[in-house]
mmCIF file of C-alpha atoms in Angstrom:
data_model
loop_
_atom_site.group_PDB
_atom_site.id
_atom_site.type_symbol
_atom_site.label_atom_id
_atom_site.label_comp_id
_atom_site.label_asym_id
_atom_site.label_seq_id
_atom_site.Cartn_x
_atom_site.Cartn_y
_atom_site.Cartn_z
ATOM 1 C CA MET A 77 18.099 12.461 3.911
ATOM 2 C CA THR A 78 19.216 16.124 3.453
ATOM 3 C CA THR A 79 17.950 19.359 5.273
ATOM 4 C CA PRO A 80 14.495 20.852 4.300
ATOM 5 C CA GLN A 81 14.665 23.876 2.294
ATOM 6 C CA PRO A 82 11.020 24.630 2.131
ATOM 7 C CA GLN A 83 11.520 27.896 0.768
ATOM 8 C CA ARG A 84 13.002 26.900 -2.256
ATOM 9 C CA ALA A 85 10.614 23.933 -2.414
ATOM 10 C CA GLY A 86 7.317 26.620 -3.266
ATOM 11 C CA PHE A 87 6.324 26.408 1.079
ATOM 12 C CA CYS A 88 5.788 29.074 3.810
ATOM 13 C CA ALA A 89 7.839 27.594 6.805
ATOM 14 C CA GLN A 90 5.865 28.944 8.836
ATOM 15 C CA ARG A 91 2.585 27.780 7.447
ATOM 16 C CA LEU A 92 4.351 24.357 7.408
ATOM 17 C CA ALA A 93 4.635 24.420 11.462
ATOM 18 C CA ARG A 94 0.485 23.424 10.832
ATOM 19 C CA VAL A 95 2.466 20.362 10.086
ATOM 20 C CA ASP A 96 4.137 19.708 13.440
ATOM 21 C CA ASN A 97 1.446 21.043 15.531
ATOM 22 C CA LEU A 98 -1.123 18.051 14.064
ATOM 23 C CA LEU A 99 1.638 15.776 14.437
ATOM 24 C CA GLN A 100 2.627 16.245 17.857
ATOM 25 C CA ARG A 101 -1.203 16.654 18.656
ATOM 26 C CA TYR A 102 -1.557 13.274 18.096
ATOM 27 C CA VAL A 103 0.876 11.656 20.180
ATOM 28 C CA ASP A 104 0.430 14.229 23.031
ATOM 29 C CA ASN A 105 -3.240 12.932 23.111
ATOM 30 C CA GLY A 106 -1.718 9.879 23.543
ATOM 31 C CA GLN A 107 -3.820 8.418 20.302
ATOM 32 C CA LEU A 108 -0.459 7.217 18.516
ATOM 33 C CA ALA A 109 2.753 6.563 20.067
ATOM 34 C CA GLY A 110 4.620 8.216 16.934
ATOM 35 C CA ALA A 111 4.709 9.579 13.623
ATOM 36 C CA SER A 112 6.608 10.601 10.789
ATOM 37 C CA GLY A 113 5.623 12.821 7.511
ATOM 38 C CA LEU A 114 8.093 14.410 4.620
ATOM 39 C CA ILE A 115 6.776 16.367 1.923
ATOM 40 C CA TYR A 116 9.253 16.947 -0.578
ATOM 41 C CA ARG A 117 8.706 19.127 -4.016
ATOM 42 C CA LYS A 118 10.362 19.833 -7.172
ATOM 43 C CA GLY A 119 13.720 18.326 -6.303
ATOM 44 C CA GLU A 120 13.442 19.687 -2.594
ATOM 45 C CA THR A 121 12.817 18.025 1.095
ATOM 46 C CA ALA A 122 10.370 20.937 1.977
ATOM 47 C CA TYR A 123 9.429 18.936 5.471
ATOM 48 C CA CYS A 124 10.428 16.193 7.197
ATOM 49 C CA ASN A 125 10.149 15.598 10.834
ATOM 50 C CA VAL A 126 9.261 12.725 13.736
ATOM 51 C CA PHE A 127 7.382 12.376 16.378
ATOM 52 C CA GLY A 128 6.588 10.264 19.540
ATOM 53 C CA HIS A 129 8.519 7.005 19.815
ATOM 54 C CA ARG A 130 8.625 4.188 17.702
ATOM 55 C CA GLU A 131 8.245 1.915 20.998
ATOM 56 C CA LEU A 132 6.586 3.101 24.151
ATOM 57 C CA GLU A 133 7.746 0.044 26.236
ATOM 58 C CA THR A 134 10.808 0.551 25.538
ATOM 59 C CA GLY A 135 11.022 4.650 25.357
ATOM 60 C CA GLN A 136 13.035 4.256 22.031
ATOM 61 C CA PRO A 137 12.214 7.312 19.787
ATOM 62 C CA MET A 138 10.799 7.403 16.407
ATOM 63 C CA THR A 139 13.787 8.780 14.010
ATOM 64 C CA GLU A 140 13.773 9.049 10.238
ATOM 65 C CA ASP A 141 15.376 5.481 9.917
ATOM 66 C CA THR A 142 12.484 4.035 11.828
ATOM 67 C CA ILE A 143 11.943 0.630 10.401
ATOM 68 C CA PHE A 144 7.754 0.637 9.242
ATOM 69 C CA ARG A 145 5.524 -2.476 8.646
ATOM 70 C CA ILE A 146 3.963 -0.660 5.225
ATOM 71 C CA TYR A 147 1.244 -3.527 4.555
ATOM 72 C CA SER A 148 -0.368 -2.333 1.224
ATOM 73 C CA MET A 149 2.618 -0.065 0.154
ATOM 74 C CA THR A 150 4.229 -2.993 -0.851
ATOM 75 C CA LYS A 151 1.282 -3.068 -3.848
ATOM 76 C CA PRO A 152 3.228 0.098 -6.010
ATOM 77 C CA ILE A 153 6.345 -2.150 -5.426
ATOM 78 C CA THR A 154 4.719 -5.144 -6.940
ATOM 79 C CA ALA A 155 2.924 -3.431 -9.829
ATOM 80 C CA VAL A 156 6.374 -1.667 -10.468
ATOM 81 C CA ALA A 157 8.341 -5.198 -10.590
ATOM 82 C CA ALA A 158 5.105 -6.023 -13.167
ATOM 83 C CA LEU A 159 5.743 -3.548 -15.354
ATOM 84 C CA MET A 160 8.858 -3.825 -15.934
ATOM 85 C CA LEU A 161 8.193 -7.071 -17.352
ATOM 86 C CA PHE A 162 5.792 -5.752 -19.186
ATOM 87 C CA GLU A 163 8.081 -3.389 -20.730
ATOM 88 C CA ASP A 164 10.663 -6.416 -21.318
ATOM 89 C CA GLY A 165 7.944 -8.127 -23.447
ATOM 90 C CA HIS A 166 7.641 -10.611 -21.345
ATOM 91 C CA PHE A 167 3.150 -11.054 -21.691
ATOM 92 C CA LEU A 168 0.145 -8.062 -21.947
ATOM 93 C CA LEU A 169 -1.876 -6.246 -20.082
ATOM 94 C CA ASP A 170 -4.888 -7.998 -21.958
ATOM 95 C CA ASP A 171 -3.253 -11.584 -21.933
ATOM 96 C CA PRO A 172 -5.225 -13.775 -19.463
ATOM 97 C CA VAL A 173 -4.047 -14.868 -16.213
ATOM 98 C CA ALA A 174 -3.790 -18.278 -17.185
ATOM 99 C CA SER A 175 -1.842 -18.117 -19.847
ATOM 100 C CA TYR A 176 0.731 -18.024 -17.221
ATOM 101 C CA LEU A 177 -0.575 -19.227 -14.531
ATOM 102 C CA PRO A 178 -2.360 -22.204 -15.539
ATOM 103 C CA GLU A 179 -4.121 -22.611 -12.011
ATOM 104 C CA PHE A 180 -6.826 -19.898 -13.332
ATOM 105 C CA SER A 181 -7.734 -22.334 -16.598
ATOM 106 C CA ASP A 182 -11.090 -23.449 -15.571
ATOM 107 C CA VAL A 183 -11.718 -20.460 -12.888
ATOM 108 C CA GLN A 184 -15.816 -20.052 -12.226
ATOM 109 C CA VAL A 185 -17.858 -17.675 -11.305
ATOM 110 C CA CYS A 186 -20.797 -17.630 -8.651
ATOM 111 C CA THR A 187 -23.423 -16.198 -8.905
ATOM 112 C CA GLY A 188 -25.742 -16.299 -5.436
ATOM 113 C CA ASP A 189 -24.955 -19.830 -4.565
ATOM 114 C CA LEU A 190 -22.499 -22.151 -4.704
ATOM 115 C CA GLN A 191 -24.452 -24.783 -6.478
ATOM 116 C CA ASN A 192 -25.096 -21.758 -9.567
ATOM 117 C CA LEU A 193 -21.105 -21.740 -10.567
ATOM 118 C CA VAL A 194 -21.063 -20.702 -14.252
ATOM 119 C CA SER A 195 -18.042 -19.266 -16.397
ATOM 120 C CA PRO A 196 -16.756 -16.359 -16.601
ATOM 121 C CA ASP A 197 -17.880 -13.848 -19.549
ATOM 122 C CA ARG A 198 -13.886 -13.376 -20.592
ATOM 123 C CA PRO A 199 -10.636 -14.907 -18.686
ATOM 124 C CA PRO A 200 -9.538 -12.792 -15.919
ATOM 125 C CA SER A 201 -6.237 -10.476 -17.388
ATOM 126 C CA ILE A 202 -3.268 -9.308 -16.176
ATOM 127 C CA LYS A 203 -4.745 -5.797 -16.087
ATOM 128 C CA ASP A 204 -7.005 -6.947 -13.860
ATOM 129 C CA LEU A 205 -4.726 -8.449 -10.886
ATOM 130 C CA PHE A 206 -3.648 -4.848 -11.151
ATOM 131 C CA MET A 207 -6.529 -3.065 -11.061
ATOM 132 C CA HIS A 208 -8.609 -5.438 -8.552
ATOM 133 C CA THR A 209 -11.271 -6.231 -10.963
ATOM 134 C CA ALA A 210 -10.156 -10.068 -11.577
ATOM 135 C CA GLY A 211 -13.118 -11.331 -9.422
ATOM 136 C CA LEU A 212 -11.216 -12.372 -6.568
ATOM 137 C CA SER A 213 -11.459 -10.703 -2.943
ATOM 138 C CA TYR A 214 -10.203 -10.722 0.520
ATOM 139 C CA GLY A 215 -12.647 -13.018 2.552
ATOM 140 C CA TRP A 216 -14.049 -10.286 4.831
ATOM 141 C CA TYR A 217 -17.183 -9.555 4.101
ATOM 142 C CA GLN A 218 -20.546 -10.881 4.371
ATOM 143 C CA ASP A 219 -22.093 -10.681 0.254
ATOM 144 C CA SER A 220 -21.251 -13.588 -0.697
ATOM 145 C CA PRO A 221 -20.888 -17.590 0.061
ATOM 146 C CA VAL A 222 -16.914 -16.933 -1.336
ATOM 147 C CA GLU A 223 -16.293 -15.375 1.170
ATOM 148 C CA ASN A 224 -16.435 -17.967 3.660
ATOM 149 C CA LEU A 225 -14.208 -20.478 1.854
ATOM 150 C CA TYR A 226 -11.563 -17.075 1.519
ATOM 151 C CA ARG A 227 -11.901 -17.593 5.175
ATOM 152 C CA GLN A 228 -11.529 -20.886 5.370
ATOM 153 C CA ALA A 229 -8.827 -21.525 3.280
ATOM 154 C CA PHE A 230 -6.480 -19.225 4.463
ATOM 155 C CA GLU A 231 -7.177 -19.226 7.976
ATOM 156 C CA ASN A 232 -3.147 -20.040 8.508
ATOM 157 C CA ARG A 233 -2.095 -18.480 4.854
ATOM 158 C CA GLU A 234 1.283 -17.737 6.228
ATOM 159 C CA GLN A 235 2.255 -21.035 6.540
ATOM 160 C CA LEU A 236 2.190 -21.287 2.621
ATOM 161 C CA SER A 237 4.980 -20.512 0.258
ATOM 162 C CA LEU A 238 3.882 -17.983 -2.815
ATOM 163 C CA GLU A 239 2.921 -20.704 -4.895
ATOM 164 C CA GLU A 240 1.164 -22.610 -2.691
ATOM 165 C CA PHE A 241 -1.254 -19.552 -1.986
ATOM 166 C CA VAL A 242 -2.343 -18.647 -5.682
ATOM 167 C CA HIS A 243 -2.793 -22.354 -6.488
ATOM 168 C CA SER A 244 -5.535 -22.400 -3.233
ATOM 169 C CA LEU A 245 -7.205 -19.093 -4.685
ATOM 170 C CA ALA A 246 -7.462 -20.268 -7.693
ATOM 171 C CA SER A 247 -9.293 -23.219 -6.669
ATOM 172 C CA LEU A 248 -12.545 -21.123 -5.521
ATOM 173 C CA PRO A 249 -14.991 -19.548 -7.276
ATOM 174 C CA LEU A 250 -14.821 -15.920 -8.814
ATOM 175 C CA LEU A 251 -16.973 -13.433 -6.402
ATOM 176 C CA PHE A 252 -18.236 -12.000 -9.826
ATOM 177 C CA HIS A 253 -17.490 -11.211 -13.926
ATOM 178 C CA PRO A 254 -13.373 -10.385 -14.395
ATOM 179 C CA GLY A 255 -14.090 -6.482 -14.903
ATOM 180 C CA SER A 256 -17.663 -5.788 -13.847
ATOM 181 C CA ARG A 257 -16.725 -4.889 -10.111
ATOM 182 C CA TRP A 258 -13.872 -3.510 -8.302
ATOM 183 C CA ARG A 259 -12.805 -5.370 -4.981
ATOM 184 C CA TYR A 260 -10.074 -5.065 -2.847
ATOM 185 C CA SER A 261 -8.556 -8.293 -3.066
ATOM 186 C CA TYR A 262 -6.066 -10.983 -3.144
ATOM 187 C CA ALA A 263 -4.828 -9.974 -6.722
ATOM 188 C CA THR A 264 -1.661 -8.165 -6.307
ATOM 189 C CA ASP A 265 -0.561 -11.094 -4.374
ATOM 190 C CA VAL A 266 -1.262 -13.219 -7.605
ATOM 191 C CA LEU A 267 0.254 -10.728 -9.579
ATOM 192 C CA GLY A 268 3.531 -10.435 -7.373
ATOM 193 C CA ARG A 269 3.429 -14.985 -8.407
ATOM 194 C CA LEU A 270 3.162 -13.539 -11.892
ATOM 195 C CA VAL A 271 6.036 -11.905 -11.606
ATOM 196 C CA GLU A 272 8.072 -15.243 -10.070
ATOM 197 C CA VAL A 273 6.726 -17.409 -12.843
ATOM 198 C CA VAL A 274 8.070 -14.526 -15.869
ATOM 199 C CA SER A 275 11.321 -14.133 -14.339
ATOM 200 C CA GLY A 276 12.344 -17.187 -13.029
ATOM 201 C CA LYS A 277 13.362 -15.581 -9.363
ATOM 202 C CA ARG A 278 11.398 -15.368 -6.013
ATOM 203 C CA LEU A 279 9.417 -12.507 -5.102
ATOM 204 C CA ASP A 280 12.262 -11.384 -2.448
ATOM 205 C CA GLU A 281 15.467 -11.998 -5.076
ATOM 206 C CA PHE A 282 13.120 -10.072 -7.581
ATOM 207 C CA PHE A 283 12.797 -6.805 -5.954
ATOM 208 C CA LEU A 284 16.395 -6.767 -4.432
ATOM 209 C CA GLN A 285 18.170 -6.867 -7.324
ATOM 210 C CA GLU A 286 15.325 -5.165 -10.168
ATOM 211 C CA ILE A 287 14.473 -2.035 -7.713
ATOM 212 C CA PHE A 288 15.800 -2.172 -3.681
ATOM 213 C CA LYS A 289 19.245 -2.214 -5.295
ATOM 214 C CA PRO A 290 18.856 0.406 -8.220
ATOM 215 C CA LEU A 291 17.158 2.555 -6.365
ATOM 216 C CA ALA A 292 19.264 2.285 -2.794
ATOM 217 C CA MET A 293 16.511 0.935 -0.804
ATOM 218 C CA ALA A 294 18.900 -0.807 1.971
ATOM 219 C CA ASP A 295 16.608 -1.041 4.853
ATOM 220 C CA THR A 296 13.282 -2.927 2.741
ATOM 221 C CA ASP A 297 12.574 -6.076 2.706
ATOM 222 C CA PHE A 298 9.788 -9.314 3.303
ATOM 223 C CA HIS A 299 11.421 -9.354 7.203
ATOM 224 C CA VAL A 300 13.227 -7.085 9.650
ATOM 225 C CA HIS A 301 17.076 -8.070 9.274
ATOM 226 C CA ALA A 302 19.138 -9.251 12.818
ATOM 227 C CA ASP A 303 20.786 -5.497 12.655
ATOM 228 C CA TRP A 304 17.813 -3.266 11.578
ATOM 229 C CA LEU A 305 16.228 -5.005 14.762
ATOM 230 C CA ASP A 306 16.989 -2.096 16.673
ATOM 231 C CA ARG A 307 15.122 0.099 14.652
ATOM 232 C CA PHE A 308 12.211 -1.276 14.064
ATOM 233 C CA SER A 309 8.681 0.239 15.454
ATOM 234 C CA ALA A 310 6.048 -1.826 17.580
ATOM 235 C CA CYS A 311 2.365 -1.219 16.030
ATOM 236 C CA TYR A 312 -0.413 -0.152 18.694
ATOM 237 C CA CYS A 313 -4.113 -0.764 18.486
ATOM 238 C CA SER A 314 -7.023 0.616 20.194
ATOM 239 C CA PRO A 315 -7.720 -1.097 23.375
ATOM 240 C CA GLY A 316 -9.060 -4.457 23.110
ATOM 241 C CA GLY A 317 -7.513 -5.434 20.315
ATOM 242 C CA PHE A 318 -7.994 -5.514 17.077
ATOM 243 C CA SER A 319 -7.413 -8.377 14.003
ATOM 244 C CA PHE A 320 -7.603 -8.874 10.617
ATOM 245 C CA GLY A 321 -8.558 -12.330 11.247
ATOM 246 C CA SER A 322 -6.215 -14.066 8.587
ATOM 247 C CA ASP A 323 -5.261 -11.572 6.422
ATOM 248 C CA ALA A 324 -3.763 -8.594 9.372
ATOM 249 C CA ASP A 325 -0.044 -9.470 6.966
ATOM 250 C CA SER A 326 -1.359 -8.886 3.374
ATOM 251 C CA ASP A 327 -3.400 -6.259 5.159
ATOM 252 C CA ALA A 328 -7.119 -5.570 5.441
ATOM 253 C CA ASP A 329 -5.813 -2.254 4.743
ATOM 254 C CA ASP A 330 -6.111 0.476 3.891
ATOM 255 C CA LYS A 331 -9.338 1.609 5.320
ATOM 256 C CA THR A 332 -11.391 -1.767 5.903
ATOM 257 C CA ALA A 333 -12.374 -1.380 9.133
ATOM 258 C CA GLN A 334 -13.169 2.490 10.656
ATOM 259 C CA SER A 335 -13.656 5.252 8.260
ATOM 260 C CA GLU A 336 -11.576 8.054 7.962
ATOM 261 C CA ASN A 337 -12.918 10.690 9.466
ATOM 262 C CA GLY A 338 -12.773 9.184 13.205
ATOM 263 C CA ASP A 339 -12.383 11.153 16.073
ATOM 264 C CA GLN A 340 -9.717 12.865 16.614
ATOM 265 C CA ASP A 341 -11.319 14.232 20.512
ATOM 266 C CA ALA A 342 -11.609 10.970 21.619
ATOM 267 C CA GLU A 343 -9.882 9.647 24.383
ATOM 268 C CA PRO A 344 -6.582 8.909 24.450
ATOM 269 C CA THR A 345 -7.010 4.836 23.001
ATOM 270 C CA ILE A 346 -3.829 3.062 22.442
ATOM 271 C CA GLU A 347 -2.024 -0.280 23.473
ATOM 272 C CA LEU A 348 0.480 -3.152 22.130
ATOM 273 C CA PHE A 349 -0.719 -5.078 19.185
ATOM 274 C CA ASP A 350 2.454 -6.235 17.760
ATOM 275 C CA ALA A 351 6.387 -5.913 19.407
ATOM 276 C CA SER A 352 9.292 -5.238 18.207
ATOM 277 C CA ARG A 353 10.881 -8.005 19.296
ATOM 278 C CA ASN A 354 9.026 -10.806 18.925
ATOM 279 C CA SER A 355 7.068 -9.690 15.656
ATOM 280 C CA ARG A 356 6.666 -12.249 12.812
ATOM 281 C CA PHE A 357 7.987 -9.799 10.761
ATOM 282 C CA ASN A 358 11.368 -10.746 12.453
ATOM 283 C CA GLN A 359 11.445 -13.745 10.512
ATOM 284 C CA PRO A 360 11.898 -14.513 6.459
ATOM 285 C CA PRO A 361 7.926 -15.502 5.831
ATOM 286 C CA ALA A 362 7.389 -18.759 4.222
ATOM 287 C CA PHE A 363 4.906 -16.525 2.313
ATOM 288 C CA LEU A 364 5.442 -13.319 0.306
ATOM 289 C CA SER A 365 2.976 -11.231 -0.551
ATOM 290 C CA GLY A 366 3.282 -8.652 -2.683
ATOM 291 C CA GLY A 367 -0.204 -7.514 -1.938
ATOM 292 C CA GLY A 368 0.829 -6.414 1.959
ATOM 293 C CA GLY A 369 4.792 -8.121 3.282
ATOM 294 C CA LEU A 370 7.123 -5.459 3.329
ATOM 295 C CA VAL A 371 9.019 -3.363 5.926
ATOM 296 C CA SER A 372 10.607 -0.244 5.143
ATOM 297 C CA THR A 373 11.527 3.187 6.152
ATOM 298 C CA LEU A 374 10.398 6.721 5.348
ATOM 299 C CA GLY A 375 14.013 7.658 3.354
ATOM 300 C CA ASP A 376 13.756 4.318 1.084
ATOM 301 C CA TYR A 377 9.982 4.643 0.253
ATOM 302 C CA LEU A 378 11.112 8.468 -0.588
ATOM 303 C CA ARG A 379 13.465 6.794 -3.065
ATOM 304 C CA PHE A 380 10.492 5.110 -4.392
ATOM 305 C CA SER A 381 8.380 7.591 -4.596
ATOM 306 C CA GLN A 382 10.889 9.296 -6.617
ATOM 307 C CA MET A 383 11.511 7.181 -9.541
ATOM 308 C CA LEU A 384 7.667 7.440 -9.838
ATOM 309 C CA LEU A 385 7.637 11.339 -9.866
ATOM 310 C CA TYR A 386 10.246 11.134 -12.251
ATOM 311 C CA GLY A 387 8.919 8.923 -14.371
ATOM 312 C CA GLY A 388 10.860 5.762 -13.986
ATOM 313 C CA VAL A 389 14.116 6.903 -12.883
ATOM 314 C CA LEU A 390 16.362 7.864 -10.280
ATOM 315 C CA ASP A 391 20.084 9.036 -10.031
ATOM 316 C CA GLY A 392 20.276 7.412 -13.511
ATOM 317 C CA ASN A 393 18.311 4.147 -12.287
ATOM 318 C CA ARG A 394 15.535 3.526 -15.024
ATOM 319 C CA LEU A 395 13.072 1.307 -13.519
ATOM 320 C CA LEU A 396 10.082 2.059 -16.065
ATOM 321 C CA GLY A 397 10.012 4.666 -19.030
ATOM 322 C CA PRO A 398 7.926 7.661 -18.679
ATOM 323 C CA LYS A 399 5.180 6.544 -20.624
ATOM 324 C CA THR A 400 4.142 3.208 -18.711
ATOM 325 C CA VAL A 401 4.493 5.793 -15.730
ATOM 326 C CA GLU A 402 1.709 7.466 -17.113
ATOM 327 C CA LEU A 403 0.192 4.683 -17.687
ATOM 328 C CA LEU A 404 0.243 3.455 -14.220
ATOM 329 C CA ARG A 405 -0.984 6.629 -12.490
ATOM 330 C CA ALA A 406 -3.548 6.836 -15.355
ATOM 331 C CA ASN A 407 -7.629 5.849 -14.224
ATOM 332 C CA HIS A 408 -8.623 2.735 -15.674
ATOM 333 C CA LEU A 409 -11.813 2.754 -14.593
ATOM 334 C CA PRO A 410 -14.905 3.363 -16.060
ATOM 335 C CA PRO A 411 -17.284 5.655 -14.984
ATOM 336 C CA ARG A 412 -19.888 3.001 -13.565
ATOM 337 C CA LEU A 413 -17.195 2.088 -11.076
ATOM 338 C CA VAL A 414 -15.929 5.101 -9.578
ATOM 339 C CA PRO A 415 -15.214 5.923 -7.011
ATOM 340 C CA ILE A 416 -13.777 2.707 -5.556
ATOM 341 C CA ALA A 417 -14.915 1.440 -1.745
ATOM 342 C CA ILE A 418 -13.334 -1.199 0.381
ATOM 343 C CA GLY A 419 -15.894 -1.966 2.669
ATOM 344 C CA ASP A 420 -18.612 0.950 3.343
ATOM 345 C CA ASP A 421 -15.489 3.208 2.801
ATOM 346 C CA VAL A 422 -15.563 5.249 0.001
ATOM 347 C CA GLU A 423 -13.035 6.826 -2.045
ATOM 348 C CA ALA A 424 -14.647 10.074 -3.174
ATOM 349 C CA GLY A 425 -13.681 11.213 -5.907
ATOM 350 C CA TYR A 426 -10.962 8.256 -6.527
ATOM 351 C CA GLY A 427 -10.679 5.641 -9.768
ATOM 352 C CA PHE A 428 -7.511 3.263 -9.632
ATOM 353 C CA GLY A 429 -5.241 2.626 -11.686
ATOM 354 C CA LEU A 430 -2.309 -0.274 -12.158
ATOM 355 C CA GLY A 431 -1.748 -0.593 -8.288
ATOM 356 C CA VAL A 432 -2.720 2.628 -6.981
ATOM 357 C CA SER A 433 -6.094 4.790 -6.464
ATOM 358 C CA VAL A 434 -5.898 7.552 -8.842
ATOM 359 C CA LEU A 435 -7.801 11.022 -8.057
ATOM 360 C CA VAL A 436 -10.310 11.586 -10.502
ATOM 361 C CA ASP A 437 -12.916 14.393 -9.287
ATOM 362 C CA LEU A 438 -10.762 16.545 -6.958
ATOM 363 C CA PRO A 439 -14.087 18.500 -5.357
ATOM 364 C CA ALA A 440 -15.382 15.235 -4.186
ATOM 365 C CA THR A 441 -12.714 14.761 -2.035
ATOM 366 C CA SER A 442 -13.142 17.683 0.002
ATOM 367 C CA THR A 443 -9.530 17.832 -0.042
ATOM 368 C CA PRO A 444 -6.782 19.948 -1.547
ATOM 369 C CA GLY A 445 -4.285 18.347 -4.124
ATOM 370 C CA SER A 446 -4.694 17.872 -7.679
ATOM 371 C CA VAL A 447 -6.286 15.997 -10.066
ATOM 372 C CA GLY A 448 -4.128 13.131 -11.245
ATOM 373 C CA ASN A 449 -2.546 12.813 -7.833
ATOM 374 C CA TYR A 450 -2.217 8.498 -7.432
ATOM 375 C CA SER A 451 -1.933 7.096 -4.242
ATOM 376 C CA TRP A 452 -2.189 4.273 -1.776
ATOM 377 C CA SER A 453 -2.012 3.269 2.416
ATOM 378 C CA GLY A 454 -1.203 0.233 4.607
ATOM 379 C CA ALA A 455 -3.042 -0.638 6.968
ATOM 380 C CA ALA A 456 -1.098 -0.022 10.211
ATOM 381 C CA SER A 457 -1.451 3.731 9.116
ATOM 382 C CA THR A 458 1.039 4.696 6.614
ATOM 383 C CA GLN A 459 0.186 6.451 3.448
ATOM 384 C CA PHE A 460 1.951 8.211 0.019
ATOM 385 C CA TRP A 461 0.734 10.371 -2.383
ATOM 386 C CA ILE A 462 2.257 11.961 -5.729
ATOM 387 C CA ASP A 463 1.002 14.619 -7.211
ATOM 388 C CA PRO A 464 2.819 15.126 -11.102
ATOM 389 C CA ALA A 465 0.731 18.874 -11.577
ATOM 390 C CA GLU A 466 2.831 20.268 -8.358
ATOM 391 C CA GLU A 467 6.219 17.623 -8.673
ATOM 392 C CA MET A 468 4.768 16.983 -5.231
ATOM 393 C CA LEU A 469 4.986 14.118 -3.212
ATOM 394 C CA GLY A 470 4.022 12.973 0.716
ATOM 395 C CA ILE A 471 5.145 10.304 2.810
ATOM 396 C CA PHE A 472 3.159 9.521 6.601
ATOM 397 C CA MET A 473 4.270 7.414 8.965
ATOM 398 C CA SER A 474 3.042 5.700 11.902
ATOM 399 C CA GLN A 475 2.407 2.508 13.167
ATOM 400 C CA PHE A 476 -1.215 1.986 13.996
ATOM 401 C CA MET A 477 -4.115 -0.065 13.340
ATOM 402 C CA PRO A 478 -6.625 0.365 11.621
ATOM 403 C CA PHE A 479 -5.981 2.945 9.218
ATOM 404 C CA GLY A 480 -8.707 5.085 9.413
ATOM 405 C CA HIS A 481 -9.209 4.954 12.496
ATOM 406 C CA TYR A 482 -7.521 8.556 12.989
ATOM 407 C CA PRO A 483 -8.136 10.937 9.905
ATOM 408 C CA VAL A 484 -4.498 11.704 10.613
ATOM 409 C CA ALA A 485 -3.636 10.944 7.455
ATOM 410 C CA ARG A 486 -5.823 13.219 5.461
ATOM 411 C CA GLN A 487 -5.469 16.116 7.496
ATOM 412 C CA PHE A 488 -1.258 15.772 7.253
ATOM 413 C CA ARG A 489 -1.885 16.169 3.394
ATOM 414 C CA VAL A 490 -4.570 19.102 4.240
ATOM 415 C CA ALA A 491 -1.403 20.113 6.117
ATOM 416 C CA ALA A 492 0.840 20.044 3.621
ATOM 417 C CA TYR A 493 -1.048 21.919 0.584
ATOM 418 C CA GLN A 494 -2.204 24.194 2.886
ATOM 419 C CA ALA A 495 1.303 25.709 3.393
ATOM 420 C CA LEU A 496 2.292 25.598 -0.674
ATOM 421 C CA ILE A 497 2.470 29.070 -1.456
ATOM 422 C CA ASP A 498 4.658 29.491 -5.024
#
């Protein structure tokens, strides 16, 4: 990556030192093993720095080319893949999912108990998959008997192929009528299967040929290649361990277990969750999770984010048209479904677009930014956001589960915006 030029990007270099202080403090306090951050605006890298270690046990330092588990930051990539096929005329967003995945043809809705199933008011659409309004879930909650069916069906989900997984998922009842509620879910994994069926390629092949190679994302894949292993970060958690149950790799994301109002002043609390050398990410998976399966780097995700910031093109390689990117980053939820919430964690001020959250009410967020910001996060404390109004983006990468245990990602965003002066 290029040498940061904060002044040319409209930032105060002295104020950007607060970003250094913030991330170094988390490392010094023992709350994170390591962290990295990047801020980009108007064609310039304003800030890029790394702190601490990617693996405490081996003493390996955090570096700009460290490989991270990005979990749910896979979702926007899957959304882009599907929108490329949408642009190519393979489907319309309002088409029923069952038109392409017939296993969803006879899906029913659970309205109270499993003996009380009814036909949906309308079939789940492809747009519902992008928006998490299809009636699907992740199996994390206790508010429906269908949640328990998810937990039983997908206890060993990583052993299934994507095709097998989607067939199994389609055999379960929906939790609600499509379009009536927003619930974070396996919908993006179904969207990944749609990409496979429509394109005739495995999801990893489509990503590589249509996204990663054109964008020169050489360090992003569904597993850590052998020659990447020395750059792969360990992942940490609080003492006593942490588990998403069967959903760790599709990612209980992002904010399920803890509020982002975590206690930054707590005693140092960290232990190894997943070492770099014996991680399941070191082997190609059976299940290609478009919802949470990728590993990547700060630099690779910068290139993906730049493509979106520039309206679907980077270095002459156009993946999407600018009007399609506008559609992706628009809030598609009606007012009654805003703000979105993952469990008890309400994302105040945010609606949802086609695979990303969208800021619709700036004061409600209590955080600097712009209406129209769009973003998403990953379970192991990764996050990106794009601010079209400021021609700006930010990326934060660490490896600590769960996301939101500490408010560091939100604080990183505050520190980025407070340094913007022009």
